[in-house]
PDB file of C-alpha atoms in Angstrom:
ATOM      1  CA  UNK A   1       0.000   0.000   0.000  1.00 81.00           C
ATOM      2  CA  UNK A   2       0.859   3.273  -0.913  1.00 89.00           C
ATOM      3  CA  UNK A   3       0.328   6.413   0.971  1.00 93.00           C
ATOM      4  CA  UNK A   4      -0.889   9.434  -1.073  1.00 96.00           C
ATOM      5  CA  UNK A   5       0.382  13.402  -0.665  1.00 97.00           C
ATOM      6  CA  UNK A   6      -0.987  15.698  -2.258  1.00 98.00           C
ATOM      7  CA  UNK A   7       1.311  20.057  -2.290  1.00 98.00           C
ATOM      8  CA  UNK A   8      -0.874  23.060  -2.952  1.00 98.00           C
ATOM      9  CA  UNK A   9      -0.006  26.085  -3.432  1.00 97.00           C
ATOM     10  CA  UNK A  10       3.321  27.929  -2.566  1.00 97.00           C
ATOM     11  CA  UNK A  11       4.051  24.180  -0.962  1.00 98.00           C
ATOM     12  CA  UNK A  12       4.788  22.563  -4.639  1.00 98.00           C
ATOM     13  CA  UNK A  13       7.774  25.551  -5.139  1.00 97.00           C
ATOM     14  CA  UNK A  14       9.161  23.758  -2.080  1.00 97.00           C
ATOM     15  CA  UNK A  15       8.266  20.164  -3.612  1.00 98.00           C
ATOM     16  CA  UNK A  16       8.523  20.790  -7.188  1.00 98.00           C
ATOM     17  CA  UNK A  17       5.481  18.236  -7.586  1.00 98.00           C
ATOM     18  CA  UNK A  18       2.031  18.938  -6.828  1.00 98.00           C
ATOM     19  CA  UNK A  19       0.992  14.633  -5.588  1.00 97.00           C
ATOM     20  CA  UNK A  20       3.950  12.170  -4.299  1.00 97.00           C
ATOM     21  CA  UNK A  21       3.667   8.367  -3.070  1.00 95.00           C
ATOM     22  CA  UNK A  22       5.209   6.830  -0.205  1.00 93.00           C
ATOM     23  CA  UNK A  23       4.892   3.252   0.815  1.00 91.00           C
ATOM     24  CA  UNK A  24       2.274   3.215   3.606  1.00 90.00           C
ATOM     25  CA  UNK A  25       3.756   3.907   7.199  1.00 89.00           C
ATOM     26  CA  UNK A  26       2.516   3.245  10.440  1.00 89.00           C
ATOM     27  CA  UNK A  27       1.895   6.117  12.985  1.00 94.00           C
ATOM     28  CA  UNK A  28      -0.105   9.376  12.914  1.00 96.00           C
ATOM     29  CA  UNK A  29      -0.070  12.909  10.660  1.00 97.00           C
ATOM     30  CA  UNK A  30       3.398  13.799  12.317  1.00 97.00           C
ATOM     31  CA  UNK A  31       5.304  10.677  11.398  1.00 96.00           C
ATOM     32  CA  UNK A  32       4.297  11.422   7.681  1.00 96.00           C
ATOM     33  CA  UNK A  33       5.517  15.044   8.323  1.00 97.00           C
ATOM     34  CA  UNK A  34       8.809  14.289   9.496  1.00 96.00           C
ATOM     35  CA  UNK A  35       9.505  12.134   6.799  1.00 95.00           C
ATOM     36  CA  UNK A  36       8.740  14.743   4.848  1.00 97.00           C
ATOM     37  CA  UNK A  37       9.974  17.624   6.428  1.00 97.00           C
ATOM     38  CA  UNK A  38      13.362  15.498   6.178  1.00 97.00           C
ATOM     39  CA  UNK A  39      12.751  14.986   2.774  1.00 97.00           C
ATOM     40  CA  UNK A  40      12.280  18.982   2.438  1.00 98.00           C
ATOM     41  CA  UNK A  41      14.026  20.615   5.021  1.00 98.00           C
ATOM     42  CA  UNK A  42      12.636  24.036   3.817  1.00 97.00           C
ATOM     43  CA  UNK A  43       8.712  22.490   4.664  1.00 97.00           C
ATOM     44  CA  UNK A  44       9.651  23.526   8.235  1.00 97.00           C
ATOM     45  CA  UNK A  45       9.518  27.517   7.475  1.00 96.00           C
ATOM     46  CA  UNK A  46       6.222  27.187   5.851  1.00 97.00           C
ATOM     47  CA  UNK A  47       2.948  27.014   7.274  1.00 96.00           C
ATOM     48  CA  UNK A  48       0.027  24.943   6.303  1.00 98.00           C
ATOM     49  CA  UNK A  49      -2.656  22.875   7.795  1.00 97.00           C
ATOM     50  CA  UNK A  50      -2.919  19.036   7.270  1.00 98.00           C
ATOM     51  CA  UNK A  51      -5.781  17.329   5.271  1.00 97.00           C
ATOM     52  CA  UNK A  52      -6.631  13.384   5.861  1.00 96.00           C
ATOM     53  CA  UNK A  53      -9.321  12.705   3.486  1.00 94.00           C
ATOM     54  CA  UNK A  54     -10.324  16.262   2.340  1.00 95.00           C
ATOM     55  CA  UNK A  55     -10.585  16.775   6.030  1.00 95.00           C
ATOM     56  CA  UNK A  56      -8.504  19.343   8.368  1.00 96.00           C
ATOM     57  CA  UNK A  57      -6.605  16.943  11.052  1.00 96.00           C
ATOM     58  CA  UNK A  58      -4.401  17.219  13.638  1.00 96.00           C
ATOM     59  CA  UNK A  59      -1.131  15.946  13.475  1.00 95.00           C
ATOM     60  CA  UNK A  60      -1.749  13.106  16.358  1.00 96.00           C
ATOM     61  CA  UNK A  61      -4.397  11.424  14.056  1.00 96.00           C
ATOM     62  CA  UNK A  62      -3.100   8.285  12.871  1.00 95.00           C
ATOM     63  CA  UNK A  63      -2.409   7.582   9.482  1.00 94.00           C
ATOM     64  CA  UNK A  64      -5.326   5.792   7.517  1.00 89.00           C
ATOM     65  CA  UNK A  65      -4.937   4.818   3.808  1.00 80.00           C
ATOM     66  CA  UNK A  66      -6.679   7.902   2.236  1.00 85.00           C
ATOM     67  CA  UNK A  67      -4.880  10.828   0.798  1.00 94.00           C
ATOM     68  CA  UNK A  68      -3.022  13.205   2.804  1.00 97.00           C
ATOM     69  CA  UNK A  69      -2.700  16.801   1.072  1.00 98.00           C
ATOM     70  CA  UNK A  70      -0.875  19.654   2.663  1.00 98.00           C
ATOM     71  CA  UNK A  71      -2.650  22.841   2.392  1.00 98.00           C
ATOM     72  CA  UNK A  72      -1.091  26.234   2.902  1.00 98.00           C
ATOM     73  CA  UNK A  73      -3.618  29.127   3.958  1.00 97.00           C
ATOM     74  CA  UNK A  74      -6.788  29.754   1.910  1.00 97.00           C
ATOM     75  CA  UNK A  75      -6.194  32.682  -0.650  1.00 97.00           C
ATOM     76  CA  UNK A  76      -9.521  32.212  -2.878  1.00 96.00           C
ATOM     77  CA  UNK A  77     -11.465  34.919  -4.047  1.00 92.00           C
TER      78      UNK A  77
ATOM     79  CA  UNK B   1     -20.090   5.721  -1.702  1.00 50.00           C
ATOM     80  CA  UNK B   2     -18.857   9.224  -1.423  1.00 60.00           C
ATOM     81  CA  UNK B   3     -21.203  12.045  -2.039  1.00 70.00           C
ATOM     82  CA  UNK B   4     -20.769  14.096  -5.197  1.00 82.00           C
ATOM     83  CA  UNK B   5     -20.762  17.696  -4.781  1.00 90.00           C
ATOM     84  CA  UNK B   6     -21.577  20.509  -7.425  1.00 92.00           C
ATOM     85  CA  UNK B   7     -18.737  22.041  -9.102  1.00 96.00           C
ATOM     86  CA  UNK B   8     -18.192  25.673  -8.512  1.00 97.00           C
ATOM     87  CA  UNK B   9     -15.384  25.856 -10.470  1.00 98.00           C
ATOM     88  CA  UNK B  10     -15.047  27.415 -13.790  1.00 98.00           C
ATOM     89  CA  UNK B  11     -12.107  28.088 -15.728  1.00 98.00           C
ATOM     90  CA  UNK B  12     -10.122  31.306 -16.595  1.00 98.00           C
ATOM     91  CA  UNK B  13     -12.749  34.292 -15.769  1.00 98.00           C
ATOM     92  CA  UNK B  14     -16.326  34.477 -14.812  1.00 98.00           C
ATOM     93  CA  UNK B  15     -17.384  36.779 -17.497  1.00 98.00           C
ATOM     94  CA  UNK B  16     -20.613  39.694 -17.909  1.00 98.00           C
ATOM     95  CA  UNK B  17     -22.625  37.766 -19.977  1.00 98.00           C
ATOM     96  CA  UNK B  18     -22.610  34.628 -17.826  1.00 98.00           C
ATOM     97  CA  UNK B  19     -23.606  36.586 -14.635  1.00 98.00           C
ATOM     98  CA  UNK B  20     -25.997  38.547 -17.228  1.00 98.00           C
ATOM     99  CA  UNK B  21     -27.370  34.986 -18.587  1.00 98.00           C
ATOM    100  CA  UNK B  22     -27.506  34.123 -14.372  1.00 97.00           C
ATOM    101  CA  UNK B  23     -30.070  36.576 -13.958  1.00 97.00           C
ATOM    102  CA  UNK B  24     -31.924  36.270 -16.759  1.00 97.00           C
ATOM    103  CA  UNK B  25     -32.693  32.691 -15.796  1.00 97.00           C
ATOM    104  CA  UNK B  26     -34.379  34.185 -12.471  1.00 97.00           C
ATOM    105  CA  UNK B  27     -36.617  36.052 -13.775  1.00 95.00           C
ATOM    106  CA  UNK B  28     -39.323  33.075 -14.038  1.00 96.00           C
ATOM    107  CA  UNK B  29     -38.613  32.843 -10.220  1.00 96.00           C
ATOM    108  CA  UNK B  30     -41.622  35.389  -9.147  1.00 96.00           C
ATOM    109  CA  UNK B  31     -41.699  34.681  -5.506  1.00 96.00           C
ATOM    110  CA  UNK B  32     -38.181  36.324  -5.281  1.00 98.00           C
ATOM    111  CA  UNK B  33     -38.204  40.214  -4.118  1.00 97.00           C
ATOM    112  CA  UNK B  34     -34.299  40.627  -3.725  1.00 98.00           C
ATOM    113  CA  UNK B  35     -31.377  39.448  -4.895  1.00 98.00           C
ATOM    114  CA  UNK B  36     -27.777  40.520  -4.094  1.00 98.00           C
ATOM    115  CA  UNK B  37     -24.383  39.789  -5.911  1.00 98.00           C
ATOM    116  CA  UNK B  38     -21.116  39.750  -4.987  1.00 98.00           C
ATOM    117  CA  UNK B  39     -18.389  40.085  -7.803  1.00 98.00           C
ATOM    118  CA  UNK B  40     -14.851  39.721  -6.871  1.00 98.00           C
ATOM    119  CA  UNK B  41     -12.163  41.664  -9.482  1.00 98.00           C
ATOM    120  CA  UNK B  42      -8.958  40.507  -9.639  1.00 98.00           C
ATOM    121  CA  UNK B  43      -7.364  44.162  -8.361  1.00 96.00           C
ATOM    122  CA  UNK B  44      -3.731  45.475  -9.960  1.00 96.00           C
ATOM    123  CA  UNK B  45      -2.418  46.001  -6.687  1.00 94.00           C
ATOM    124  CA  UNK B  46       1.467  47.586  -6.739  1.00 95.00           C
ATOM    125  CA  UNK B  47       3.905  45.673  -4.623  1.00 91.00           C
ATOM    126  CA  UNK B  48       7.419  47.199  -4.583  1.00 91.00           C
ATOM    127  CA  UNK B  49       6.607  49.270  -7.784  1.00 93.00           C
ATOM    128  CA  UNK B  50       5.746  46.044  -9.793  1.00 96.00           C
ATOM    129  CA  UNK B  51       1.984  45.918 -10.555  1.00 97.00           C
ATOM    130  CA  UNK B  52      -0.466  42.321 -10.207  1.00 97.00           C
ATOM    131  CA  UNK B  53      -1.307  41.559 -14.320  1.00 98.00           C
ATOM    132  CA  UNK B  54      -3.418  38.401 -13.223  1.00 98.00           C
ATOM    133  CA  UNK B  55      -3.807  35.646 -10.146  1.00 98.00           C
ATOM    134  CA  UNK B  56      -3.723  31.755 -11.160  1.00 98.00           C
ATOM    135  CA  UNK B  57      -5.849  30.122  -8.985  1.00 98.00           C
ATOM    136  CA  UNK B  58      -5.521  26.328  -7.832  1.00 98.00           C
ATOM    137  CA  UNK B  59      -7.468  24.453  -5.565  1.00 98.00           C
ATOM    138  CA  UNK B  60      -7.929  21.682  -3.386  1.00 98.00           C
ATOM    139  CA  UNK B  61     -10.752  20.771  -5.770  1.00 97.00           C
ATOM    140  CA  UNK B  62     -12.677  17.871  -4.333  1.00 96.00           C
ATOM    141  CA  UNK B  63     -12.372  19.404  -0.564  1.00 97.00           C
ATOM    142  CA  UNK B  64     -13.097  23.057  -1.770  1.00 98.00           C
ATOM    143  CA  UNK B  65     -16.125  21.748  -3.611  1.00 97.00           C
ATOM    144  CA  UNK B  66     -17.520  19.771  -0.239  1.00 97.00           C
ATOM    145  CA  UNK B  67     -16.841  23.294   1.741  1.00 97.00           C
ATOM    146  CA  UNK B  68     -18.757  24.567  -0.565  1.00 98.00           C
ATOM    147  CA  UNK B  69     -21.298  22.679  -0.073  1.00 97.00           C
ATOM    148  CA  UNK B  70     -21.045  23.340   3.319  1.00 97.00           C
ATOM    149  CA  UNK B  71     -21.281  26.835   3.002  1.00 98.00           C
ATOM    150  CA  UNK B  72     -24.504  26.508   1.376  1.00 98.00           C
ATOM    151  CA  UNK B  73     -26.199  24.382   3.553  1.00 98.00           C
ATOM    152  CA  UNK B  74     -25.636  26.654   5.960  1.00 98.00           C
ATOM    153  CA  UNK B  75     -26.692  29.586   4.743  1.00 98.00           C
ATOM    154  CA  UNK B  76     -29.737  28.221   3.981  1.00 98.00           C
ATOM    155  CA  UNK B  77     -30.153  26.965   7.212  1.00 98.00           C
ATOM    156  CA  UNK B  78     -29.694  30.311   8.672  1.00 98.00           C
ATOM    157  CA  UNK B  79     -31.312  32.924   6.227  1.00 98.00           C
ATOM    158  CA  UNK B  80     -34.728  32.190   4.377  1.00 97.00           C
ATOM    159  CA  UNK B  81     -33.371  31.975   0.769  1.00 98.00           C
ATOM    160  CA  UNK B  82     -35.512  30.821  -2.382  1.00 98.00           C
ATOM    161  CA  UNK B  83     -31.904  30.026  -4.046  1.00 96.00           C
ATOM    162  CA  UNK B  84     -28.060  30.525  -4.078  1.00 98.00           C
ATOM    163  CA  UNK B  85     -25.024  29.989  -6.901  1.00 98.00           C
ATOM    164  CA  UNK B  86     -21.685  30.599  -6.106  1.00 98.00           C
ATOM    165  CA  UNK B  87     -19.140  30.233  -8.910  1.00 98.00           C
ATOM    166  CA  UNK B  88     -15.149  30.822  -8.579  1.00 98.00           C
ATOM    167  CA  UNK B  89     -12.358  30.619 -11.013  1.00 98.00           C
ATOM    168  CA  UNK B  90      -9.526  28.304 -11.953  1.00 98.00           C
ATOM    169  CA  UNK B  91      -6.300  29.228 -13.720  1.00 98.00           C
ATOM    170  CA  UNK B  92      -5.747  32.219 -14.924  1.00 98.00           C
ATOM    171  CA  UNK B  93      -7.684  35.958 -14.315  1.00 98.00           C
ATOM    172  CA  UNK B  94      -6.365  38.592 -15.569  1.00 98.00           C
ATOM    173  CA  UNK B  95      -6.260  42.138 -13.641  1.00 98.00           C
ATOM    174  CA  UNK B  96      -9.862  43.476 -13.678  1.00 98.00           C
ATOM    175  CA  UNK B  97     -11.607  40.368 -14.657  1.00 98.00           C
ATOM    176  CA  UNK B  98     -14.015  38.598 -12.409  1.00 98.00           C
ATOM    177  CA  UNK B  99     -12.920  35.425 -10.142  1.00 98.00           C
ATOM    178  CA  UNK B 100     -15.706  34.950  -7.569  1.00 98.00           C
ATOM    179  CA  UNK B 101     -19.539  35.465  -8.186  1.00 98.00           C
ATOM    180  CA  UNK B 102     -22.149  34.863  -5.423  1.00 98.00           C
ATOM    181  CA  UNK B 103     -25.688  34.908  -5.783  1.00 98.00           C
ATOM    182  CA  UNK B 104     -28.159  35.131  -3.270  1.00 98.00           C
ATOM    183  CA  UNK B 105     -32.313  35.567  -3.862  1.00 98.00           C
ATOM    184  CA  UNK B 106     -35.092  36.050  -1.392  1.00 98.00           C
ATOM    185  CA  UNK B 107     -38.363  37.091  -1.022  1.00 98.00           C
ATOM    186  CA  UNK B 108     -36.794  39.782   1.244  1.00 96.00           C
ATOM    187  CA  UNK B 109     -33.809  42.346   0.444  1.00 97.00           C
ATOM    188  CA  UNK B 110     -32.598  42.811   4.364  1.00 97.00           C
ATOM    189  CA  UNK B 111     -32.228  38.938   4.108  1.00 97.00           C
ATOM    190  CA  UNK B 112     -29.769  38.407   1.069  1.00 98.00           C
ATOM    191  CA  UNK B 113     -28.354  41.665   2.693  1.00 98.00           C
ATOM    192  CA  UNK B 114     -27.247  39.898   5.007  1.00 98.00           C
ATOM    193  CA  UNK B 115     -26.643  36.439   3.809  1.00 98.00           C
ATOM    194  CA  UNK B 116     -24.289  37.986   1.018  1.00 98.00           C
ATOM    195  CA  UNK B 117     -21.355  38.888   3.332  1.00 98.00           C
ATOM    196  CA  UNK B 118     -22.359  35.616   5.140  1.00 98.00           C
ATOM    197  CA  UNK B 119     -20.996  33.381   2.445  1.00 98.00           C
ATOM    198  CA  UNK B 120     -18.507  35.544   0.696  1.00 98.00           C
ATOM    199  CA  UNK B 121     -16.508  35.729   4.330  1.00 97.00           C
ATOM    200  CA  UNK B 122     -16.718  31.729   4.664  1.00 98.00           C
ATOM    201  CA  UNK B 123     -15.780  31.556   1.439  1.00 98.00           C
ATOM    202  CA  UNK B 124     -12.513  33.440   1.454  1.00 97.00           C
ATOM    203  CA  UNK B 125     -12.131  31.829   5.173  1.00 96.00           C
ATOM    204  CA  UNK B 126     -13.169  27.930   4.506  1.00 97.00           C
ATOM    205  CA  UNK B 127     -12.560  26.838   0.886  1.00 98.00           C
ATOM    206  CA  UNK B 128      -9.410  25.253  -0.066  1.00 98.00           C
ATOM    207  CA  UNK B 129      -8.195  27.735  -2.931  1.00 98.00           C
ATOM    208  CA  UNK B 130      -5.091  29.296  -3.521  1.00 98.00           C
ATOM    209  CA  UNK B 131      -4.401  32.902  -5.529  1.00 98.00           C
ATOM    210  CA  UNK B 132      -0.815  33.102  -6.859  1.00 97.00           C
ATOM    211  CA  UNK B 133      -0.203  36.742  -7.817  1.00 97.00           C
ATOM    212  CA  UNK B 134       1.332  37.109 -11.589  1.00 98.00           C
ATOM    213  CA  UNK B 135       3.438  40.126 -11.908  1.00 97.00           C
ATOM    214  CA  UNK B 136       3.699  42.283 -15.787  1.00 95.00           C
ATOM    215  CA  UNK B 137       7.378  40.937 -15.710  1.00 95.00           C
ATOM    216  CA  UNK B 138       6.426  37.133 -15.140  1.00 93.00           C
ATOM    217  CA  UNK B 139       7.644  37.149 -11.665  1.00 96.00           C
ATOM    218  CA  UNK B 140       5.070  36.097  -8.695  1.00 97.00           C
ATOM    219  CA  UNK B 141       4.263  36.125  -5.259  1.00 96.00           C
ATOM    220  CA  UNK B 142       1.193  33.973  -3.591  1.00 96.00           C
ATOM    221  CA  UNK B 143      -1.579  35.783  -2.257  1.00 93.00           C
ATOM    222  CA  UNK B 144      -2.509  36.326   1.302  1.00 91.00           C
ATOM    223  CA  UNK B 145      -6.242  37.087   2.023  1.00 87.00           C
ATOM    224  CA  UNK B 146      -6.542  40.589   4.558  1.00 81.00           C
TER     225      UNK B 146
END
């Protein structure tokens, strides 16, 4: 199994993709954030909030096989 | 199975004659006594002398769409509405075109006086859409709502 990211915004300069896979780990929201914040070291300056399933989370919710997307703040309109 | 939520979503620019063609379509609607719009420009703001030309909007589309949805359940939970459209743009709008257009109808103006500033706060505040702000000489910076 294969875990899902998914980069929006001013995340995918940091990136350079916009959706990633990683084999499925075990844990909650933060594991998957430090393996990616060690993947981009620069992740750590930015802010965003965490989806899990199109749905806000915190980071101590563990992982589930969905998608994970990180959003940075809202900018629409 | 998941639920499938309208698209608000259109690409490029919402332009005069669809909001002119949104109207029109009301007009068999005779219960309604008000309706308000909101139409968001894409302003040429100046940031360290170099002027916005356009934004390029992305979004989170699925979850955007479901906030949407959101939105409008809500609002027509909380203000007696006969109906409610809310459109918003993807890509790219250039500097004076039209990126978000909200429509709200009532029997009653005070009502979609009111609802109006309802939904365009939540939906600058809750939907999962990001404005990246296209300078004239190709540079960019990402937009950050006041």
């Amino acid at each position: 199994m294969n875990l899902k990211i998914k980069y929006f915004g001013m995340l995918t300069e940091v990136t350079g993709c916009t959706e990633e896979q990683f084999p499925l780990i075990e844990g909650n929201i933060a594991d998957v954030l430090q393996l990616l914040m060690n993947k981009y070291p620069l992740l750590k300056e930015k802010e965003f909030q965490v989806a899990q399933d199109q749905v806000i989370v915190d980071i101590k919710k563990p992982i589930s096989q969905g998608e994970i997307a990180l959003l940075p703040p809202f900018s629409g309109g | 199975m998941k639920k499938k939520h309208k698209n608000v979503f259109i690409q490029g620019a919402i332009s005069a004659e669809f909001i002119g063609n949104s109207i029109a379509k009301h007009q068999t609607k005779t219960s309604i006594g008000a309706h308000n719009i909101f139409l968001g420009q894409v302003r040429a703001d100046v940031i360290e002398g170099k002027e916005v030309a356009a934004i390029e909007y992305t979004a989170y589309e699925e979850m955007a769409n479901a906030a949407f949805d959101e939105i409008r359940e809500m609002t027509f939970d909380k203000y007696d509405l006969t109906c409610m459209h809310i459109y918003h743009s993807l890509g790219t709008v250039k500097a004076g075109e039209i990126c978000l257009f909200v429509f709200v109808s009532s029997p009653r103006r005070k009502v979609v006086l009111e609802a109006l500033e309802f939904v365009v706060e939540k939906v600058k505040a809750e939907t999962a859409i990001f404005g990246k702000e296209i300078f004239e000489d190709e540079t960019h910076q990402w937009k950050v709502n006041s």
